[in-house]
Amino acid sequence: MGTHAWTWGPAVLLLLALPAAAADGGTAAVPTPAQVDDRLVQSRAVEAVIWGMPAVNAELMAQEALKAGAEVNQFVYWSRPADWKNQTLTPNPDSIYFMSFYSTKDVGPLVIEVPPAVGGSFAGNIVNVWQMPLEDAGPEGADKGKGGKYLLLPPGYTRKPPPGYIPLPSDSYSGFVLMRSNLASHSEADVAAAVAYGKRLKIYPLKQAAHPPPTQFKDVADVVFDSTIPFDLRFFQTLDAVIQREPWLQRDRVMIDQLRSVGIEKGKPFQPDARMQGLLNSGAADARVWLEALYSPGFAAFYPGSHWGPPAAPVFVEATQSGYANPDSYPVDLRGLTYVLGFTGIKRLGTAQFYLLANRDGSGQELDGARTYRLRVPAGVPVKRYWSVTVYDRGTHTLIRNLPYSSRASQTAAKNADGTVDVFFGPKAPTGKEANWVPTNASGKFELLFRAYGPEQAFFEKTWRLPDVVRID
């Protein structure tokens, strides 16, 4: 398994483009200033993609919500467990999603009112546009399941918040709220109960707290909600929208000139000419290749010798949970990798949920949608709520399009006599195993995400171990 102890970063693309030594000891032709400028722009485009990934990821989802007919400071939700039409990055098809894409820019402090965990519960996260976790919500969040009023405070807000709120200062105006309404099962009654519980959420400006307006909910279950990352000019168009709206963070001021050189400058329209468009498209394509090379070996093994690893490196988790407090660390490359695979930030990782990702089988081979595999989940999974395993498209990190479902979970899978559960992945179900089979696309590769909801201490002590996936055909 890879541990991401690489030595070359994206800037090496520029260095590799410089004149090489000739065979006779001389040098190749000296590039013209225009050629050097093109190389510089393309290299900076690569860096902009990696640096801007979390904000673009968030902005793409917000744009999809608007296209679906929702508005800022409302909730979109999926009224049934997610199917392939939910083309966000690695969504959970064993939960009911409620999301609000908020902005405090025009309305000031904003209240997110979370109900007590009675008749339902949330695994919730509130993040800013850079997907920095501001707070978690629900039984494992700041309200501890008692319910609470989270108060989003805009950048530069200096007034003392009123009592009775959980204040969340933010250095950006926008961001999103992700509330996973937990499912007892996939029965119609339990799905309906999870939806009804989610609709007890409220969002309203603090200035209207005395008489809050009704919270609006937009069902997007039948919408193709596509926020896959576009590695082309569209990435920079989306990044420009964020730059125009949000204040610069002190830690990111080095990017002001970097972005200006690719045509993105606060207060000015983004209008790249044909040459610039070509360089940006090339830079975005290079960034995709580099991020894929970083991801391909997999993440550092959770268990010795395993191909399962948490999809966020420890140094990145530490940075986000501390608010990048270490002045000698800013893991932008690892951040870019994380947010090309999924979305949201978790303040207390390992309390409400924990994730393990695998893109290879036990022999170290990439997971091939044309083959059949088995994952034997040992008995006694140390979780308070449930576990699940989901198939995603290896290239886009989304649910595979046009498949009827994408996961099996402890609420839905049949157990063996000894309490273990065999989950099968492949283009067709092994005979008699349909109840525990997850389909794949025979013409593509895939990856797996194992979710532990309410993980217990034994999960982290590793006295219980998830084995590698085994190819059986």
Short mmCIF file of C-alpha atoms in Angstrom, two decimals:
data_model
loop_
_atom_site.label_atom_id
_atom_site.label_comp_id
_atom_site.label_asym_id
_atom_site.label_seq_id
_atom_site.Cartn_x
_atom_site.Cartn_y
_atom_site.Cartn_z
CA MET A 1 0.00 0.00 0.00
CA GLY A 2 1.14 3.55 -0.66
CA THR A 3 1.86 5.93 2.18
CA HIS A 4 2.12 9.08 0.07
CA ALA A 5 5.79 9.62 0.92
CA TRP A 6 6.40 11.12 -2.51
CA THR A 7 9.18 13.54 -3.33
CA TRP A 8 7.87 15.32 -6.45
CA GLY A 9 4.99 17.78 -6.49
CA PRO A 10 3.07 19.38 -9.35
CA ALA A 11 5.66 22.12 -9.75
CA VAL A 12 8.00 19.47 -11.15
CA LEU A 13 5.94 19.69 -14.35
CA LEU A 14 7.49 23.08 -14.99
CA LEU A 15 11.00 21.87 -14.19
CA LEU A 16 10.64 18.89 -16.48
CA ALA A 17 9.72 21.25 -19.28
CA LEU A 18 13.01 23.18 -19.06
CA PRO A 19 15.79 22.53 -21.61
CA ALA A 20 17.54 19.22 -21.17
CA ALA A 21 21.25 18.66 -21.60
CA ALA A 22 22.17 17.72 -25.16
CA ALA A 23 24.10 14.53 -25.93
CA ASP A 24 27.26 16.51 -26.80
CA GLY A 25 27.28 18.22 -23.41
CA GLY A 26 25.50 21.35 -24.58
CA THR A 27 21.92 22.29 -24.00
CA ALA A 28 18.82 22.19 -26.12
CA ALA A 29 17.54 25.37 -27.71
CA VAL A 30 16.74 28.10 -25.20
CA PRO A 31 12.95 28.55 -25.01
CA THR A 32 11.43 31.86 -25.94
CA PRO A 33 9.81 34.04 -23.26
CA ALA A 34 6.41 33.12 -24.72
CA GLN A 35 7.17 29.42 -24.36
CA VAL A 36 8.32 29.86 -20.77
CA ASP A 37 5.18 31.86 -20.01
CA ASP A 38 2.99 29.07 -21.42
CA ARG A 39 4.80 26.53 -19.27
CA LEU A 40 4.41 28.71 -16.20
CA VAL A 41 0.70 29.24 -16.79
CA GLN A 42 0.07 25.55 -17.33
CA SER A 43 2.03 24.66 -14.19
CA ARG A 44 0.10 27.24 -12.16
CA ALA A 45 -3.14 25.85 -13.56
CA VAL A 46 -2.18 22.45 -12.15
CA GLU A 47 -1.53 24.01 -8.75
CA ALA A 48 -4.80 25.96 -8.88
CA VAL A 49 -6.78 22.76 -9.45
CA ILE A 50 -5.17 20.98 -6.51
CA TRP A 51 -5.44 24.00 -4.20
CA GLY A 52 -9.00 24.89 -5.22
CA MET A 53 -10.45 21.36 -5.13
CA PRO A 54 -12.49 21.59 -1.87
CA ALA A 55 -14.08 24.92 -2.78
CA VAL A 56 -14.89 23.86 -6.34
CA ASN A 57 -16.30 20.57 -5.05
CA ALA A 58 -18.65 22.49 -2.71
CA GLU A 59 -19.57 25.09 -5.32
CA LEU A 60 -20.48 22.43 -7.90
CA MET A 61 -22.96 20.89 -5.48
CA ALA A 62 -24.45 24.29 -4.70
CA GLN A 63 -24.87 24.98 -8.41
CA GLU A 64 -26.66 21.65 -8.88
CA ALA A 65 -29.05 22.51 -6.05
CA LEU A 66 -29.88 25.82 -7.73
CA LYS A 67 -30.39 24.07 -11.09
CA ALA A 68 -32.81 21.68 -9.37
CA GLY A 69 -34.96 24.61 -8.24
CA ALA A 70 -33.73 25.09 -4.69
CA GLU A 71 -32.51 28.38 -3.28
CA VAL A 72 -29.67 29.37 -0.99
CA ASN A 73 -30.53 28.86 2.70
CA GLN A 74 -33.05 26.12 1.94
CA PHE A 75 -32.66 22.33 2.14
CA VAL A 76 -32.44 19.86 -0.68
CA TYR A 77 -33.06 16.24 0.27
CA TRP A 78 -33.28 12.78 -1.22
CA SER A 79 -36.60 11.22 -0.25
CA ARG A 80 -35.22 7.71 -0.65
CA PRO A 81 -31.78 6.13 -0.32
CA ALA A 82 -29.51 7.52 -3.02
CA ASP A 83 -29.35 5.80 -6.39
CA TRP A 84 -27.03 6.54 -9.33
CA LYS A 85 -28.81 9.85 -10.05
CA ASN A 86 -27.00 11.23 -7.02
CA GLN A 87 -23.70 11.98 -8.75
CA THR A 88 -22.03 13.67 -5.81
CA LEU A 89 -18.70 12.17 -4.75
CA THR A 90 -18.98 8.90 -2.79
CA PRO A 91 -22.46 9.53 -1.28
CA ASN A 92 -23.94 7.15 1.27
CA PRO A 93 -26.85 5.14 -0.22
CA ASP A 94 -27.80 3.77 3.21
CA SER A 95 -28.87 7.08 4.72
CA ILE A 96 -31.29 9.88 3.86
CA TYR A 97 -29.44 13.05 2.89
CA PHE A 98 -30.52 16.60 3.76
CA MET A 99 -28.24 19.40 2.53
CA SER A 100 -28.41 23.17 2.78
CA PHE A 101 -26.09 25.37 0.75
CA TYR A 102 -25.97 28.48 2.86
CA SER A 103 -24.73 32.05 2.57
CA THR A 104 -24.46 34.63 5.32
CA LYS A 105 -23.31 37.38 2.95
CA ASP A 106 -26.67 39.12 2.55
CA VAL A 107 -28.61 37.90 5.59
CA GLY A 108 -25.97 37.97 8.33
CA PRO A 109 -25.80 35.30 11.08
CA LEU A 110 -27.77 32.21 10.17
CA VAL A 111 -29.43 29.68 12.47
CA ILE A 112 -29.39 25.93 11.80
CA GLU A 113 -31.89 24.40 14.22
CA VAL A 114 -31.40 20.67 14.82
CA PRO A 115 -34.14 18.68 16.59
CA PRO A 116 -33.44 16.36 19.53
CA ALA A 117 -32.60 12.76 18.63
CA VAL A 118 -36.10 11.53 19.43
CA GLY A 119 -37.84 9.58 16.69
CA GLY A 120 -34.67 9.77 14.61
CA SER A 121 -31.09 10.99 14.64
CA PHE A 122 -28.50 12.70 12.46
CA ALA A 123 -24.88 12.21 11.65
CA GLY A 124 -24.37 15.83 10.65
CA ASN A 125 -21.57 18.14 9.59
CA ILE A 126 -21.49 21.91 9.08
CA VAL A 127 -18.62 23.17 6.92
CA ASN A 128 -17.49 26.34 5.19
CA VAL A 129 -16.87 26.67 1.46
CA TRP A 130 -13.37 25.18 1.89
CA GLN A 131 -15.05 22.23 3.61
CA MET A 132 -13.34 23.06 6.87
CA PRO A 133 -15.46 21.47 9.62
CA LEU A 134 -17.12 24.12 11.74
CA GLU A 135 -19.01 21.62 13.89
CA ASP A 136 -20.71 18.23 13.89
CA ALA A 137 -24.38 17.82 14.81
CA GLY A 138 -26.47 15.03 16.27
CA PRO A 139 -25.75 12.58 19.11
CA GLU A 140 -22.00 12.69 18.37
CA GLY A 141 -22.00 16.42 17.65
CA ALA A 142 -21.98 19.53 19.80
CA ASP A 143 -25.67 19.16 20.71
CA LYS A 144 -25.09 15.57 21.92
CA GLY A 145 -28.47 14.49 20.60
CA LYS A 146 -30.36 17.03 22.71
CA GLY A 147 -30.97 19.28 19.73
CA GLY A 148 -29.54 22.74 19.39
CA LYS A 149 -29.37 26.02 17.52
CA TYR A 150 -26.12 26.34 15.58
CA LEU A 151 -25.31 29.93 14.69
CA LEU A 152 -23.24 30.54 11.55
CA LEU A 153 -21.31 33.80 11.88
CA PRO A 154 -19.99 35.56 8.77
CA PRO A 155 -16.35 36.61 8.33
CA GLY A 156 -15.38 39.54 10.52
CA TYR A 157 -18.43 39.28 12.76
CA THR A 158 -17.51 40.87 16.12
CA ARG A 159 -20.76 41.13 18.06
CA LYS A 160 -21.33 38.85 21.01
CA PRO A 161 -23.74 36.05 19.95
CA PRO A 162 -26.95 35.87 21.98
CA PRO A 163 -27.22 33.14 24.63
CA GLY A 164 -28.74 29.78 23.77
CA TYR A 165 -26.85 29.27 20.51
CA ILE A 166 -23.82 27.23 19.47
CA PRO A 167 -21.72 29.89 17.70
CA LEU A 168 -19.78 28.87 14.59
CA PRO A 169 -17.43 31.62 13.41
CA SER A 170 -16.49 31.15 9.77
CA ASP A 171 -13.90 32.75 7.50
CA SER A 172 -16.15 32.31 4.47
CA TYR A 173 -19.70 33.46 3.74
CA SER A 174 -20.83 30.23 2.14
CA GLY A 175 -20.64 26.52 2.78
CA PHE A 176 -23.03 23.68 3.36
CA VAL A 177 -24.82 21.66 5.99
CA LEU A 178 -24.93 17.88 5.52
CA MET A 179 -27.38 15.98 7.68
CA ARG A 180 -27.58 12.22 7.26
CA SER A 181 -30.88 11.05 8.70
CA ASN A 182 -30.09 7.58 10.00
CA LEU A 183 -32.11 4.64 8.69
CA ALA A 184 -33.23 1.72 10.83
CA SER A 185 -33.79 -0.27 7.62
CA HIS A 186 -34.70 0.28 3.99
CA SER A 187 -38.38 -0.51 4.57
CA GLU A 188 -40.86 2.07 3.30
CA ALA A 189 -41.90 2.86 6.86
CA ASP A 190 -38.35 3.43 8.08
CA VAL A 191 -37.46 5.54 5.05
CA ALA A 192 -40.59 7.65 5.60
CA ALA A 193 -39.69 8.06 9.29
CA ALA A 194 -36.15 9.21 8.42
CA VAL A 195 -37.53 11.72 5.92
CA ALA A 196 -40.07 13.04 8.42
CA TYR A 197 -37.36 13.44 11.05
CA GLY A 198 -35.15 15.32 8.60
CA LYS A 199 -37.94 17.74 7.84
CA ARG A 200 -37.80 18.90 11.44
CA LEU A 201 -34.63 20.81 10.54
CA LYS A 202 -34.88 24.59 10.37
CA ILE A 203 -32.73 27.28 8.79
CA TYR A 204 -33.39 31.02 9.12
CA PRO A 205 -31.54 34.32 9.65
CA LEU A 206 -30.88 35.24 13.26
CA LYS A 207 -32.69 38.54 12.69
CA GLN A 208 -35.88 36.53 12.10
CA ALA A 209 -35.44 34.26 15.13
CA ALA A 210 -38.50 35.69 16.90
CA HIS A 211 -40.72 34.60 14.01
CA PRO A 212 -38.76 32.20 11.79
CA PRO A 213 -40.13 31.72 8.28
CA PRO A 214 -40.99 28.13 7.30
CA THR A 215 -37.97 26.16 6.12
CA GLN A 216 -38.23 25.10 2.50
CA PHE A 217 -37.34 21.57 1.37
CA LYS A 218 -36.71 20.53 -2.24
CA ASP A 219 -36.82 16.82 -3.09
CA VAL A 220 -34.08 15.99 -5.63
CA ALA A 221 -34.35 12.20 -5.58
CA ASP A 222 -35.39 12.09 -9.24
CA VAL A 223 -32.88 14.70 -10.41
CA VAL A 224 -29.52 13.80 -11.97
CA PHE A 225 -27.53 15.77 -9.41
CA ASP A 226 -24.12 15.79 -11.08
CA SER A 227 -21.27 17.46 -9.22
CA THR A 228 -18.44 15.34 -10.61
CA ILE A 229 -15.19 17.27 -10.92
CA PRO A 230 -14.67 18.67 -14.46
CA PHE A 231 -10.97 18.61 -15.28
CA ASP A 232 -11.18 21.30 -17.91
CA LEU A 233 -12.03 24.98 -18.30
CA ARG A 234 -15.20 24.54 -16.24
CA PHE A 235 -13.10 23.93 -13.13
CA PHE A 236 -11.60 27.41 -13.39
CA GLN A 237 -14.97 29.01 -14.13
CA THR A 238 -16.30 27.47 -10.92
CA LEU A 239 -13.22 28.49 -8.95
CA ASP A 240 -13.59 32.05 -10.21
CA ALA A 241 -17.14 32.19 -8.83
CA VAL A 242 -15.79 31.33 -5.36
CA ILE A 243 -12.91 33.81 -5.59
CA GLN A 244 -15.26 36.64 -6.57
CA ARG A 245 -17.60 35.95 -3.65
CA GLU A 246 -15.33 35.03 -0.76
CA PRO A 247 -12.63 36.92 1.16
CA TRP A 248 -9.01 35.87 0.82
CA LEU A 249 -7.70 33.83 3.73
CA GLN A 250 -4.36 34.91 5.12
CA ARG A 251 -2.87 31.46 4.56
CA ASP A 252 -3.86 31.56 0.87
CA ARG A 253 -2.66 35.01 -0.16
CA VAL A 254 0.24 33.43 -2.06
CA MET A 255 -2.39 32.25 -4.55
CA ILE A 256 -3.47 35.78 -5.52
CA ASP A 257 -0.78 36.22 -8.18
CA GLN A 258 -0.84 32.52 -9.05
CA LEU A 259 -4.51 32.81 -10.00
CA ARG A 260 -4.09 36.20 -11.65
CA SER A 261 -1.61 34.60 -14.04
CA VAL A 262 -4.32 32.12 -15.16
CA GLY A 263 -6.93 34.87 -15.54
CA ILE A 264 -8.71 34.73 -12.18
CA GLU A 265 -8.63 38.03 -10.30
CA LYS A 266 -11.03 39.40 -7.71
CA GLY A 267 -13.21 42.15 -9.13
CA LYS A 268 -12.48 41.32 -12.76
CA PRO A 269 -14.35 39.09 -15.21
CA PHE A 270 -12.83 35.72 -16.08
CA GLN A 271 -12.52 35.86 -19.86
CA PRO A 272 -9.66 33.62 -21.02
CA ASP A 273 -8.75 33.87 -24.70
CA ALA A 274 -8.25 30.81 -26.91
CA ARG A 275 -4.58 30.42 -25.90
CA MET A 276 -5.40 30.63 -22.20
CA GLN A 277 -8.30 28.20 -22.54
CA GLY A 278 -5.97 25.66 -24.12
CA LEU A 279 -3.41 26.04 -21.32
CA LEU A 280 -6.09 25.76 -18.64
CA ASN A 281 -7.58 22.65 -20.22
CA SER A 282 -4.10 21.10 -20.40
CA GLY A 283 -3.29 22.08 -16.82
CA ALA A 284 -6.53 20.59 -15.52
CA ALA A 285 -5.85 17.36 -17.42
CA ASP A 286 -2.35 17.21 -15.93
CA ALA A 287 -3.77 17.75 -12.45
CA ARG A 288 -6.12 14.82 -12.97
CA VAL A 289 -3.24 12.58 -13.98
CA TRP A 290 -1.18 13.66 -10.98
CA LEU A 291 -4.01 13.17 -8.49
CA GLU A 292 -4.78 9.76 -9.96
CA ALA A 293 -1.13 8.75 -9.63
CA LEU A 294 -1.25 9.86 -6.00
CA TYR A 295 -4.41 7.85 -5.35
CA SER A 296 -3.64 4.71 -7.35
CA PRO A 297 -1.48 2.90 -4.75
CA GLY A 298 -4.21 3.39 -2.16
CA PHE A 299 -4.07 5.00 1.26
CA ALA A 300 -1.87 3.96 4.15
CA ALA A 301 -3.08 0.60 5.46
CA PHE A 302 -5.41 0.67 8.46
CA TYR A 303 -4.44 -2.91 9.29
CA PRO A 304 -0.90 -4.21 8.71
CA GLY A 305 -0.63 -5.60 5.20
CA SER A 306 -4.19 -4.61 4.30
CA HIS A 307 -5.53 -2.83 1.23
CA TRP A 308 -8.13 -0.97 3.31
CA GLY A 309 -7.14 2.54 4.36
CA PRO A 310 -8.84 5.68 5.70
CA PRO A 311 -9.41 8.02 2.72
CA ALA A 312 -7.68 10.93 4.44
CA ALA A 313 -4.05 10.99 5.52
CA PRO A 314 -3.42 11.60 9.25
CA VAL A 315 -1.53 14.84 8.59
CA PHE A 316 -4.52 16.20 6.67
CA VAL A 317 -7.00 15.13 9.36
CA GLU A 318 -4.86 16.81 12.00
CA ALA A 319 -4.66 20.00 9.95
CA THR A 320 -8.40 20.29 9.38
CA GLN A 321 -9.38 19.47 12.93
CA SER A 322 -6.97 22.09 14.25
CA GLY A 323 -7.95 24.72 11.68
CA TYR A 324 -4.49 24.50 10.11
CA ALA A 325 -3.01 25.73 13.39
CA ASN A 326 0.46 24.31 12.75
CA PRO A 327 2.39 27.13 11.03
CA ASP A 328 4.80 24.61 9.52
CA SER A 329 2.19 22.46 7.82
CA TYR A 330 -0.33 23.09 5.06
CA PRO A 331 -1.11 19.76 3.32
CA VAL A 332 -2.71 21.20 0.18
CA ASP A 333 -1.79 18.22 -2.00
CA LEU A 334 -3.45 15.76 0.38
CA ARG A 335 -6.44 18.06 0.69
CA GLY A 336 -6.82 18.07 -3.09
CA LEU A 337 -6.70 14.29 -3.13
CA THR A 338 -9.30 13.94 -0.38
CA TYR A 339 -11.78 16.27 -2.08
CA VAL A 340 -11.47 14.68 -5.48
CA LEU A 341 -12.79 11.52 -3.77
CA GLY A 342 -15.56 12.81 -1.52
CA PHE A 343 -17.06 15.77 0.28
CA THR A 344 -17.68 17.29 3.73
CA GLY A 345 -15.44 17.83 6.73
CA ILE A 346 -15.85 16.01 10.04
CA LYS A 347 -14.91 17.68 13.30
CA ARG A 348 -14.88 14.49 15.37
CA LEU A 349 -13.82 11.81 12.92
CA GLY A 350 -14.38 8.36 14.37
CA THR A 351 -17.37 9.20 16.55
CA ALA A 352 -20.45 9.28 14.30
CA GLN A 353 -18.73 7.51 11.43
CA PHE A 354 -15.46 6.14 10.11
CA TYR A 355 -14.47 5.10 6.60
CA LEU A 356 -12.14 2.60 4.99
CA LEU A 357 -11.50 2.65 1.24
CA ALA A 358 -10.03 0.00 -1.06
CA ASN A 359 -9.29 0.16 -4.77
CA ARG A 360 -7.42 -3.16 -4.90
CA ASP A 361 -8.09 -6.77 -3.92
CA GLY A 362 -6.05 -8.90 -1.54
CA SER A 363 -3.51 -9.72 -4.25
CA GLY A 364 -2.91 -6.05 -4.95
CA GLN A 365 -4.75 -5.95 -8.27
CA GLU A 366 -7.13 -3.12 -9.15
CA LEU A 367 -10.81 -3.97 -8.73
CA ASP A 368 -12.17 -4.89 -12.16
CA GLY A 369 -15.90 -4.58 -12.88
CA ALA A 370 -15.76 -7.58 -15.22
CA ARG A 371 -14.65 -9.90 -12.39
CA THR A 372 -16.43 -11.25 -9.32
CA TYR A 373 -15.21 -10.64 -5.76
CA ARG A 374 -16.22 -11.55 -2.23
CA LEU A 375 -15.85 -9.57 0.97
CA ARG A 376 -16.42 -11.66 4.08
CA VAL A 377 -17.40 -9.30 6.89
CA PRO A 378 -16.56 -11.00 10.20
CA ALA A 379 -19.23 -11.37 12.86
CA GLY A 380 -19.55 -8.82 15.62
CA VAL A 381 -18.73 -5.65 13.72
CA PRO A 382 -18.03 -3.13 16.51
CA VAL A 383 -20.56 -0.45 15.55
CA LYS A 384 -23.48 1.06 17.45
CA ARG A 385 -25.60 1.74 14.36
CA TYR A 386 -24.69 -0.09 11.16
CA TRP A 387 -22.01 -0.93 8.67
CA SER A 388 -22.21 -0.77 4.90
CA VAL A 389 -20.04 -1.30 1.85
CA THR A 390 -20.60 0.66 -1.36
CA VAL A 391 -19.35 0.35 -4.93
CA TYR A 392 -18.19 3.51 -6.75
CA ASP A 393 -16.96 4.23 -10.24
CA ARG A 394 -13.16 4.20 -10.08
CA GLY A 395 -12.82 7.08 -12.54
CA THR A 396 -15.39 9.52 -11.17
CA HIS A 397 -15.77 8.37 -7.52
CA THR A 398 -19.54 8.46 -7.91
CA LEU A 399 -22.23 5.79 -7.86
CA ILE A 400 -21.98 3.80 -11.08
CA ARG A 401 -24.55 5.10 -13.53
CA ASN A 402 -27.65 3.11 -14.50
CA LEU A 403 -27.25 0.38 -11.88
CA PRO A 404 -30.27 -0.49 -9.69
CA TYR A 405 -28.40 -0.13 -6.38
CA SER A 406 -24.84 0.25 -5.12
CA SER A 407 -24.42 -1.13 -1.60
CA ARG A 408 -25.18 -3.71 1.01
CA ALA A 409 -25.44 -2.94 4.69
CA SER A 410 -25.98 -4.69 7.99
CA GLN A 411 -29.66 -3.66 7.73
CA THR A 412 -30.07 -5.34 4.33
CA ALA A 413 -27.56 -8.20 3.96
CA ALA A 414 -28.24 -11.85 4.88
CA LYS A 415 -25.96 -13.41 7.50
CA ASN A 416 -24.20 -16.77 7.41
CA ALA A 417 -24.86 -19.26 10.20
CA ASP A 418 -21.73 -18.12 12.05
CA GLY A 419 -22.74 -14.45 11.94
CA THR A 420 -20.38 -13.48 9.13
CA VAL A 421 -21.72 -11.76 6.03
CA ASP A 422 -20.50 -12.46 2.51
CA VAL A 423 -20.94 -9.53 0.13
CA PHE A 424 -20.35 -10.16 -3.58
CA PHE A 425 -19.34 -7.65 -6.26
CA GLY A 426 -19.45 -8.34 -9.99
CA PRO A 427 -21.37 -7.92 -13.22
CA LYS A 428 -23.81 -10.67 -12.26
CA ALA A 429 -24.80 -12.33 -9.02
CA PRO A 430 -23.30 -15.68 -8.06
CA THR A 431 -26.01 -18.33 -8.06
CA GLY A 432 -28.13 -18.09 -4.92
CA LYS A 433 -26.32 -14.97 -3.66
CA GLU A 434 -28.58 -12.28 -5.09
CA ALA A 435 -29.52 -10.93 -1.64
CA ASN A 436 -25.89 -10.05 -0.88
CA TRP A 437 -24.74 -9.02 -4.36
CA VAL A 438 -23.76 -5.51 -5.49
CA PRO A 439 -23.60 -5.03 -9.28
CA THR A 440 -20.60 -3.55 -11.08
CA ASN A 441 -20.00 -2.21 -14.57
CA ALA A 442 -18.23 -4.89 -16.60
CA SER A 443 -16.50 -2.28 -18.75
CA GLY A 444 -14.90 -0.29 -15.92
CA LYS A 445 -12.98 -0.42 -12.66
CA PHE A 446 -14.44 0.26 -9.26
CA GLU A 447 -13.56 1.08 -5.66
CA LEU A 448 -15.16 0.17 -2.35
CA LEU A 449 -15.95 2.26 0.72
CA PHE A 450 -16.69 0.50 4.01
CA ARG A 451 -18.64 2.67 6.44
CA ALA A 452 -18.79 2.12 10.19
CA TYR A 453 -21.58 4.22 11.73
CA GLY A 454 -21.15 4.64 15.46
CA PRO A 455 -17.79 2.83 15.54
CA GLU A 456 -16.85 1.42 18.93
CA GLN A 457 -13.42 1.32 20.53
CA ALA A 458 -12.71 -2.21 19.31
CA PHE A 459 -12.81 -0.90 15.75
CA PHE A 460 -9.81 1.35 16.43
CA GLU A 461 -8.06 -1.13 18.68
CA LYS A 462 -8.24 -3.44 15.65
CA THR A 463 -9.24 -6.47 17.69
CA TRP A 464 -11.84 -6.83 14.93
CA ARG A 465 -10.36 -6.75 11.41
CA LEU A 466 -11.98 -6.26 8.02
CA PRO A 467 -10.28 -8.66 5.57
CA ASP A 468 -9.29 -7.79 2.03
CA VAL A 469 -11.60 -8.37 -0.90
CA VAL A 470 -10.93 -11.68 -2.67
CA ARG A 471 -11.43 -12.34 -6.38
CA ILE A 472 -13.41 -15.58 -6.84
CA ASP A 473 -13.80 -15.99 -10.63
#
